[in-house]
Amino acid sequence: MSGRTSGDVILDLQNISLRFGGVKALTDISFNVREHEIRAIIGPNGAGKSSMLNVINGVYHPQEGRIVFHGEERRKMEPHKAAAQGIARTFQNIALFKGMSVLDNIMTGRITKMHASFLEQAIHFGRARREELEHRQKVEEVIDFLEIQHIRKTPVGRLPYGLQKRVELARALAAEPTMLLLDEPMAGMNVEEKQDMCRFILDVNDQFGTTIVLIEHDMGVVMDISDRVVVLDYGKKIGDGTPDEVRSNPEVISAYLGVSH
Amino acid sequence: MFYREAGQFKTTYAADQQIFPIRQDRLGMLLLLAVAFFFVPALLSEYWLKAILIPFLIFSLAALGLNILTGYAGQLSLGSAAFMAVGAFASYNFMLRIDGMPILLAFIGGGVAAALVGIAFGLPSLRIKGFYLAVATLAAQFFIVWLLTKVGWFSDYSSSGVITAQDMEILGYRFVSPEAKYLLVLSIVVVLALLAKNMVRSSVGRAWMAVRDMDVAAEVIGIRIMHTKLLAFAVSSFYCGVAGALYAFAYLGTVEPEGFSLDLSFKILFMVIIGGVGSIAGAFLGAAFIVLLPIALDVVVQQWLSGLLAPSVSSNLQLIVFGGLIIFFLIVEPHGLARLWQIGKEKLRLWPFPH
């Protein structure tokens, strides 16, 4: 895609290394994400893609390396602080709150923006009541945007897989993130659902100006919608650039197709 | 036919977010409260109020407290009785040691004391989950009962830690008669149940449920796990503490630490499981089941079977039937009576034309 323009670097990862005991999940990885772009991370299974996202939003703490987000350097980030700074994400295996309705799930996405104390909420008067209504308004906008009005009050456990994925995206969007991390948003979907999801991702990027970092196995999708692609293999970066550059990179081809010995 | 929401259109989010969005539910609840406040004390005998309804309400409150922790926040606890004991003994000591202490303030103080103890024993929940946490809360159960028995100061140095609750007096009115005690307990329970309902339908309740359902995702969304879990322990223990204070002041009058044993904790846990995990109404239904069913069985056995069976057989028969019914209800609906109630309502919405 060439119509969009991306801005300055807002996330810069420098020499990130992550180990679990003796297992090296990520080794010396550096790449950056520009404002308003769609940045894809691809690679074979076990390449460290999800670990990379977990480093970005603070679920994992890398042993080495620097992360600069909006010009602010951090070594260690707690996930709820990352959320407060505008990083939202979805998960590879759907991580919705199964016992709650769609509406409640999405309302949970706005939790960092709600400030009434639990005592005010217990009395349900003044600020607590006002906040519930204001945030409901915002949540309804997200519901409209993702076209899930009809399932608003349904418990998420009862929804089919494709819709659950969409609700998870809604929950992430409800936080009005500046950066959205999507971990295989199209895994297990049929062609139609994939098209819908692509449309939503492009719309989010377009309308809200949200920067998107995305992991996806469907190469057609990746090459179509992303501005730049970074390729990981065995925890190392083997390629980085526009879809066309990556496609013709010999190292990437050998990682995906294998090489003759 | 009568339970229809057809024609009730919501035009504001406020109307859609009220506690009972369906008009029939609102009317039903008002009717229930009117009966509970005006007809029950006038019509029912002293025995009913004193021996059945007051303990039912108190256990409902304790089950409500445990349901906040276990049902909403997903933290299994076996220490509810211990938190009740803290509430009872703290309220007693507030009344004893502070001159002119208002009784309601003593109850709240008892609840706050229980909340603080609850937070302390909730700390392990930050590292352990599920059954392992339940075992850790057993420590609270045994330690608190032991402490209240061993340290004489808590019971004003009475033998074996027995305390006799002071009279309850509000603005010069003494709550002595069963009717007055019943109304006081009912008022406190209704207010606390309303507060609990408000909490679970607001962001704090959503945070609890999020931690219960998927804690990693909850953290990534921006929920502070530690804060949320400890708040659940605090609020839950507060409810148990107030229930314990009422247990001592409005129900038994005289209590000892041993009365708040593991048996009582289990009883409250059963109420939550049978009533419905994660439901406010479930706490009341579960308490009704556990408190009322043995009495009902007792009446049945006494009335109809007393001539046929030896007393030793009939009393055991009650236990057998009680146990059987618990198993039956759990098989029919593992999500408890509250879910049965909900399914019934959904069916009723369509009845008698299911299309």
mmCIF file of N, CA and C in Angstrom, chain B residues 176-261:
data_model
loop_
_atom_site.group_PDB
_atom_site.id
_atom_site.type_symbol
_atom_site.label_atom_id
_atom_site.label_comp_id
_atom_site.label_asym_id
_atom_site.label_seq_id
_atom_site.Cartn_x
_atom_site.Cartn_y
_atom_site.Cartn_z
ATOM 1 N N VAL B 176 -34.718 -4.979 70.883
ATOM 2 C CA VAL B 176 -34.782 -6.172 71.719
ATOM 3 C C VAL B 176 -35.734 -7.206 71.127
ATOM 4 N N SER B 177 -36.901 -6.738 70.684
ATOM 5 C CA SER B 177 -37.894 -7.685 70.178
ATOM 6 C C SER B 177 -37.413 -8.302 68.873
ATOM 7 N N PRO B 178 -37.861 -9.526 68.579
ATOM 8 C CA PRO B 178 -37.453 -10.162 67.320
ATOM 9 C C PRO B 178 -37.837 -9.321 66.106
ATOM 10 N N GLU B 179 -39.002 -8.661 66.159
ATOM 11 C CA GLU B 179 -39.417 -7.842 65.014
ATOM 12 C C GLU B 179 -38.400 -6.737 64.754
ATOM 13 N N ALA B 180 -37.991 -6.055 65.841
ATOM 14 C CA ALA B 180 -37.052 -4.939 65.684
ATOM 15 C C ALA B 180 -35.710 -5.437 65.164
ATOM 16 N N LYS B 181 -35.251 -6.569 65.719
ATOM 17 C CA LYS B 181 -33.967 -7.119 65.271
ATOM 18 C C LYS B 181 -34.045 -7.514 63.799
ATOM 19 N N TYR B 182 -35.160 -8.135 63.450
ATOM 20 C CA TYR B 182 -35.350 -8.563 62.066
ATOM 21 C C TYR B 182 -35.289 -7.368 61.120
ATOM 22 N N LEU B 183 -35.997 -6.294 61.486
ATOM 23 C CA LEU B 183 -36.022 -5.127 60.601
ATOM 24 C C LEU B 183 -34.641 -4.483 60.488
ATOM 25 N N LEU B 184 -33.909 -4.462 61.612
ATOM 26 C CA LEU B 184 -32.559 -3.887 61.569
ATOM 27 C C LEU B 184 -31.665 -4.712 60.637
ATOM 28 N N VAL B 185 -31.694 -6.045 60.819
ATOM 29 C CA VAL B 185 -30.862 -6.917 59.987
ATOM 30 C C VAL B 185 -31.269 -6.775 58.521
ATOM 31 N N LEU B 186 -32.586 -6.783 58.286
ATOM 32 C CA LEU B 186 -33.082 -6.678 56.913
ATOM 33 C C LEU B 186 -32.596 -5.380 56.261
ATOM 34 N N SER B 187 -32.681 -4.266 57.001
ATOM 35 C CA SER B 187 -32.265 -2.983 56.426
ATOM 36 C C SER B 187 -30.787 -3.017 56.055
ATOM 37 N N ILE B 188 -29.967 -3.526 56.988
ATOM 38 C CA ILE B 188 -28.525 -3.564 56.717
ATOM 39 C C ILE B 188 -28.238 -4.447 55.507
ATOM 40 N N VAL B 189 -28.899 -5.607 55.454
ATOM 41 C CA VAL B 189 -28.636 -6.540 54.353
ATOM 42 C C VAL B 189 -29.081 -5.935 53.021
ATOM 43 N N VAL B 190 -30.238 -5.272 53.014
ATOM 44 C CA VAL B 190 -30.735 -4.686 51.767
ATOM 45 C C VAL B 190 -29.770 -3.604 51.268
ATOM 46 N N VAL B 191 -29.317 -2.747 52.191
ATOM 47 C CA VAL B 191 -28.405 -1.674 51.777
ATOM 48 C C VAL B 191 -27.102 -2.264 51.242
ATOM 49 N N LEU B 192 -26.542 -3.235 51.963
ATOM 50 C CA LEU B 192 -25.266 -3.801 51.524
ATOM 51 C C LEU B 192 -25.421 -4.577 50.215
ATOM 52 N N ALA B 193 -26.569 -5.239 50.047
ATOM 53 C CA ALA B 193 -26.780 -5.965 48.788
ATOM 54 C C ALA B 193 -26.861 -4.988 47.618
ATOM 55 N N LEU B 194 -27.520 -3.843 47.861
ATOM 56 C CA LEU B 194 -27.620 -2.830 46.806
ATOM 57 C C LEU B 194 -26.229 -2.300 46.444
ATOM 58 N N LEU B 195 -25.414 -2.030 47.473
ATOM 59 C CA LEU B 195 -24.058 -1.544 47.208
ATOM 60 C C LEU B 195 -23.262 -2.590 46.421
ATOM 61 N N ALA B 196 -23.425 -3.862 46.801
ATOM 62 C CA ALA B 196 -22.691 -4.920 46.102
ATOM 63 C C ALA B 196 -23.120 -4.981 44.645
ATOM 64 N N LYS B 197 -24.428 -4.879 44.415
ATOM 65 C CA LYS B 197 -24.936 -4.940 43.043
ATOM 66 C C LYS B 197 -24.349 -3.788 42.217
ATOM 67 N N ASN B 198 -24.288 -2.599 42.847
ATOM 68 C CA ASN B 198 -23.720 -1.456 42.138
ATOM 69 C C ASN B 198 -22.249 -1.681 41.804
ATOM 70 N N MET B 199 -21.538 -2.283 42.755
ATOM 71 C CA MET B 199 -20.111 -2.516 42.496
ATOM 72 C C MET B 199 -19.923 -3.484 41.340
ATOM 73 N N VAL B 200 -20.692 -4.596 41.348
ATOM 74 C CA VAL B 200 -20.424 -5.602 40.324
ATOM 75 C C VAL B 200 -20.903 -5.160 38.945
ATOM 76 N N ARG B 201 -21.749 -4.145 38.856
ATOM 77 C CA ARG B 201 -22.135 -3.698 37.512
ATOM 78 C C ARG B 201 -21.339 -2.460 37.088
ATOM 79 N N SER B 202 -20.338 -2.077 37.881
ATOM 80 C CA SER B 202 -19.482 -0.946 37.508
ATOM 81 C C SER B 202 -18.092 -1.462 37.134
ATOM 82 N N SER B 203 -17.180 -0.524 36.968
ATOM 83 C CA SER B 203 -15.877 -0.955 36.451
ATOM 84 C C SER B 203 -15.124 -1.813 37.461
ATOM 85 N N VAL B 204 -15.349 -1.612 38.755
ATOM 86 C CA VAL B 204 -14.633 -2.449 39.722
ATOM 87 C C VAL B 204 -15.093 -3.899 39.589
ATOM 88 N N GLY B 205 -16.396 -4.086 39.388
ATOM 89 C CA GLY B 205 -16.916 -5.443 39.194
ATOM 90 C C GLY B 205 -16.384 -6.066 37.917
ATOM 91 N N ARG B 206 -16.304 -5.251 36.862
ATOM 92 C CA ARG B 206 -15.773 -5.775 35.609
ATOM 93 C C ARG B 206 -14.308 -6.154 35.764
ATOM 94 N N ALA B 207 -13.581 -5.358 36.567
ATOM 95 C CA ALA B 207 -12.174 -5.692 36.806
ATOM 96 C C ALA B 207 -12.075 -7.022 37.552
ATOM 97 N N TRP B 208 -12.935 -7.233 38.535
ATOM 98 C CA TRP B 208 -12.918 -8.513 39.264
ATOM 99 C C TRP B 208 -13.164 -9.671 38.312
ATOM 100 N N MET B 209 -14.210 -9.533 37.483
ATOM 101 C CA MET B 209 -14.556 -10.634 36.586
ATOM 102 C C MET B 209 -13.451 -10.851 35.549
ATOM 103 N N ALA B 210 -12.813 -9.754 35.124
ATOM 104 C CA ALA B 210 -11.728 -9.877 34.149
ATOM 105 C C ALA B 210 -10.578 -10.679 34.749
ATOM 106 N N VAL B 211 -10.249 -10.384 36.011
ATOM 107 C CA VAL B 211 -9.173 -11.123 36.679
ATOM 108 C C VAL B 211 -9.565 -12.587 36.826
ATOM 109 N N ARG B 212 -10.850 -12.826 37.101
ATOM 110 C CA ARG B 212 -11.329 -14.198 37.242
ATOM 111 C C ARG B 212 -11.203 -14.960 35.922
ATOM 112 N N ASP B 213 -11.638 -14.322 34.827
ATOM 113 C CA ASP B 213 -11.750 -15.051 33.563
ATOM 114 C C ASP B 213 -10.423 -15.188 32.835
ATOM 115 N N MET B 214 -9.553 -14.201 32.909
ATOM 116 C CA MET B 214 -8.323 -14.241 32.102
ATOM 117 C C MET B 214 -7.367 -13.189 32.650
ATOM 118 N N ASP B 215 -6.532 -13.590 33.591
ATOM 119 C CA ASP B 215 -5.776 -12.552 34.300
ATOM 120 C C ASP B 215 -4.701 -11.889 33.449
ATOM 121 N N VAL B 216 -4.106 -12.655 32.508
ATOM 122 C CA VAL B 216 -3.065 -12.040 31.664
ATOM 123 C C VAL B 216 -3.668 -10.923 30.812
ATOM 124 N N ALA B 217 -4.821 -11.239 30.186
ATOM 125 C CA ALA B 217 -5.476 -10.227 29.354
ATOM 126 C C ALA B 217 -5.899 -9.036 30.199
ATOM 127 N N ALA B 218 -6.353 -9.306 31.412
ATOM 128 C CA ALA B 218 -6.783 -8.216 32.289
ATOM 129 C C ALA B 218 -5.631 -7.247 32.543
ATOM 130 N N GLU B 219 -4.456 -7.821 32.779
ATOM 131 C CA GLU B 219 -3.299 -6.979 33.063
ATOM 132 C C GLU B 219 -2.921 -6.148 31.834
ATOM 133 N N VAL B 220 -3.004 -6.780 30.663
ATOM 134 C CA VAL B 220 -2.627 -6.094 29.425
ATOM 135 C C VAL B 220 -3.601 -4.947 29.125
ATOM 136 N N ILE B 221 -4.851 -5.113 29.529
ATOM 137 C CA ILE B 221 -5.837 -4.054 29.309
ATOM 138 C C ILE B 221 -5.583 -2.859 30.217
ATOM 139 N N GLY B 222 -4.864 -3.097 31.296
ATOM 140 C CA GLY B 222 -4.556 -1.977 32.176
ATOM 141 C C GLY B 222 -5.119 -2.138 33.575
ATOM 142 N N ILE B 223 -5.563 -3.344 33.903
ATOM 143 C CA ILE B 223 -6.065 -3.587 35.260
ATOM 144 C C ILE B 223 -4.890 -3.921 36.161
ATOM 145 N N ARG B 224 -4.841 -3.262 37.316
ATOM 146 C CA ARG B 224 -3.772 -3.585 38.262
ATOM 147 C C ARG B 224 -4.200 -4.817 39.056
ATOM 148 N N ILE B 225 -3.545 -5.934 38.780
ATOM 149 C CA ILE B 225 -3.989 -7.204 39.330
ATOM 150 C C ILE B 225 -3.952 -7.187 40.860
ATOM 151 N N MET B 226 -2.861 -6.734 41.407
ATOM 152 C CA MET B 226 -2.694 -6.772 42.861
ATOM 153 C C MET B 226 -3.787 -5.960 43.539
ATOM 154 N N HIS B 227 -3.955 -4.749 43.050
ATOM 155 C CA HIS B 227 -4.958 -3.853 43.613
ATOM 156 C C HIS B 227 -6.348 -4.484 43.523
ATOM 157 N N THR B 228 -6.660 -5.066 42.380
ATOM 158 C CA THR B 228 -7.996 -5.634 42.161
ATOM 159 C C THR B 228 -8.260 -6.821 43.070
ATOM 160 N N LYS B 229 -7.259 -7.709 43.190
ATOM 161 C CA LYS B 229 -7.454 -8.887 44.035
ATOM 162 C C LYS B 229 -7.585 -8.489 45.501
ATOM 163 N N LEU B 230 -6.728 -7.586 45.940
ATOM 164 C CA LEU B 230 -6.782 -7.216 47.355
ATOM 165 C C LEU B 230 -8.068 -6.461 47.671
ATOM 166 N N LEU B 231 -8.546 -5.674 46.703
ATOM 167 C CA LEU B 231 -9.820 -4.980 46.914
ATOM 168 C C LEU B 231 -10.949 -5.999 47.060
ATOM 169 N N ALA B 232 -10.898 -7.054 46.247
ATOM 170 C CA ALA B 232 -11.921 -8.100 46.357
ATOM 171 C C ALA B 232 -11.860 -8.743 47.737
ATOM 172 N N PHE B 233 -10.638 -9.031 48.215
ATOM 173 C CA PHE B 233 -10.513 -9.607 49.559
ATOM 174 C C PHE B 233 -11.062 -8.642 50.614
ATOM 175 N N ALA B 234 -10.761 -7.356 50.461
ATOM 176 C CA ALA B 234 -11.197 -6.378 51.453
ATOM 177 C C ALA B 234 -12.716 -6.274 51.471
ATOM 178 N N VAL B 235 -13.325 -6.096 50.300
ATOM 179 C CA VAL B 235 -14.780 -5.920 50.256
ATOM 180 C C VAL B 235 -15.478 -7.186 50.736
ATOM 181 N N SER B 236 -14.979 -8.321 50.275
ATOM 182 C CA SER B 236 -15.579 -9.593 50.687
ATOM 183 C C SER B 236 -15.498 -9.766 52.199
ATOM 184 N N SER B 237 -14.332 -9.492 52.762
ATOM 185 C CA SER B 237 -14.169 -9.670 54.202
ATOM 186 C C SER B 237 -15.002 -8.658 54.969
ATOM 187 N N PHE B 238 -15.177 -7.467 54.397
ATOM 188 C CA PHE B 238 -16.035 -6.469 55.048
ATOM 189 C C PHE B 238 -17.449 -7.032 55.194
ATOM 190 N N TYR B 239 -17.953 -7.600 54.103
ATOM 191 C CA TYR B 239 -19.308 -8.167 54.153
ATOM 192 C C TYR B 239 -19.382 -9.310 55.159
ATOM 193 N N CYS B 240 -18.373 -10.187 55.134
ATOM 194 C CA CYS B 240 -18.363 -11.285 56.099
ATOM 195 C C CYS B 240 -18.266 -10.747 57.522
ATOM 196 N N GLY B 241 -17.457 -9.696 57.710
ATOM 197 C CA GLY B 241 -17.292 -9.116 59.044
ATOM 198 C C GLY B 241 -18.599 -8.558 59.577
ATOM 199 N N VAL B 242 -19.325 -7.826 58.735
ATOM 200 C CA VAL B 242 -20.614 -7.277 59.171
ATOM 201 C C VAL B 242 -21.585 -8.424 59.457
ATOM 202 N N ALA B 243 -21.537 -9.457 58.614
ATOM 203 C CA ALA B 243 -22.401 -10.616 58.855
ATOM 204 C C ALA B 243 -22.067 -11.255 60.195
ATOM 205 N N GLY B 244 -20.760 -11.341 60.496
ATOM 206 C CA GLY B 244 -20.348 -11.918 61.772
ATOM 207 C C GLY B 244 -20.838 -11.089 62.947
ATOM 208 N N ALA B 245 -20.741 -9.766 62.809
ATOM 209 C CA ALA B 245 -21.205 -8.887 63.885
ATOM 210 C C ALA B 245 -22.702 -9.081 64.105
ATOM 211 N N LEU B 246 -23.462 -9.161 63.017
ATOM 212 C CA LEU B 246 -24.913 -9.364 63.154
ATOM 213 C C LEU B 246 -25.206 -10.746 63.750
ATOM 214 N N TYR B 247 -24.386 -11.719 63.362
ATOM 215 C CA TYR B 247 -24.529 -13.083 63.874
ATOM 216 C C TYR B 247 -24.447 -13.072 65.400
ATOM 217 N N ALA B 248 -23.492 -12.270 65.909
ATOM 218 C CA ALA B 248 -23.324 -12.198 67.355
ATOM 219 C C ALA B 248 -24.380 -11.305 68.005
ATOM 220 N N PHE B 249 -24.634 -10.147 67.408
ATOM 221 C CA PHE B 249 -25.476 -9.148 68.079
ATOM 222 C C PHE B 249 -26.971 -9.399 67.868
ATOM 223 N N ALA B 250 -27.361 -9.799 66.665
ATOM 224 C CA ALA B 250 -28.789 -9.869 66.375
ATOM 225 C C ALA B 250 -29.317 -11.296 66.402
ATOM 226 N N TYR B 251 -28.437 -12.281 66.292
ATOM 227 C CA TYR B 251 -28.933 -13.653 66.221
ATOM 228 C C TYR B 251 -28.650 -14.414 67.512
ATOM 229 N N LEU B 252 -27.379 -14.709 67.799
ATOM 230 C CA LEU B 252 -27.089 -15.586 68.921
ATOM 231 C C LEU B 252 -26.999 -14.860 70.251
ATOM 232 N N GLY B 253 -26.431 -13.655 70.238
ATOM 233 C CA GLY B 253 -26.265 -12.932 71.503
ATOM 234 C C GLY B 253 -24.985 -13.326 72.210
ATOM 235 N N THR B 254 -24.701 -14.605 72.260
ATOM 236 C CA THR B 254 -23.476 -15.084 72.891
ATOM 237 C C THR B 254 -22.729 -15.958 71.896
ATOM 238 N N VAL B 255 -21.476 -15.610 71.628
ATOM 239 C CA VAL B 255 -20.708 -16.432 70.693
ATOM 240 C C VAL B 255 -19.325 -16.701 71.240
ATOM 241 N N GLU B 256 -18.716 -17.762 70.765
ATOM 242 C CA GLU B 256 -17.334 -18.068 71.111
ATOM 243 C C GLU B 256 -16.570 -18.304 69.804
ATOM 244 N N PRO B 257 -15.249 -18.165 69.865
ATOM 245 C CA PRO B 257 -14.478 -18.316 68.615
ATOM 246 C C PRO B 257 -14.732 -19.660 67.943
ATOM 247 N N GLU B 258 -14.888 -20.724 68.752
ATOM 248 C CA GLU B 258 -15.086 -22.052 68.173
ATOM 249 C C GLU B 258 -16.360 -22.128 67.331
ATOM 250 N N GLY B 259 -17.285 -21.215 67.582
ATOM 251 C CA GLY B 259 -18.520 -21.192 66.803
ATOM 252 C C GLY B 259 -18.269 -20.810 65.342
ATOM 253 N N PHE B 260 -17.148 -20.131 65.116
ATOM 254 C CA PHE B 260 -16.822 -19.720 63.740
ATOM 255 C C PHE B 260 -15.821 -20.709 63.150
ATOM 256 N N SER B 261 -16.209 -21.965 63.124
ATOM 257 C CA SER B 261 -15.263 -23.015 62.745
ATOM 258 C C SER B 261 -15.251 -23.200 61.233
#
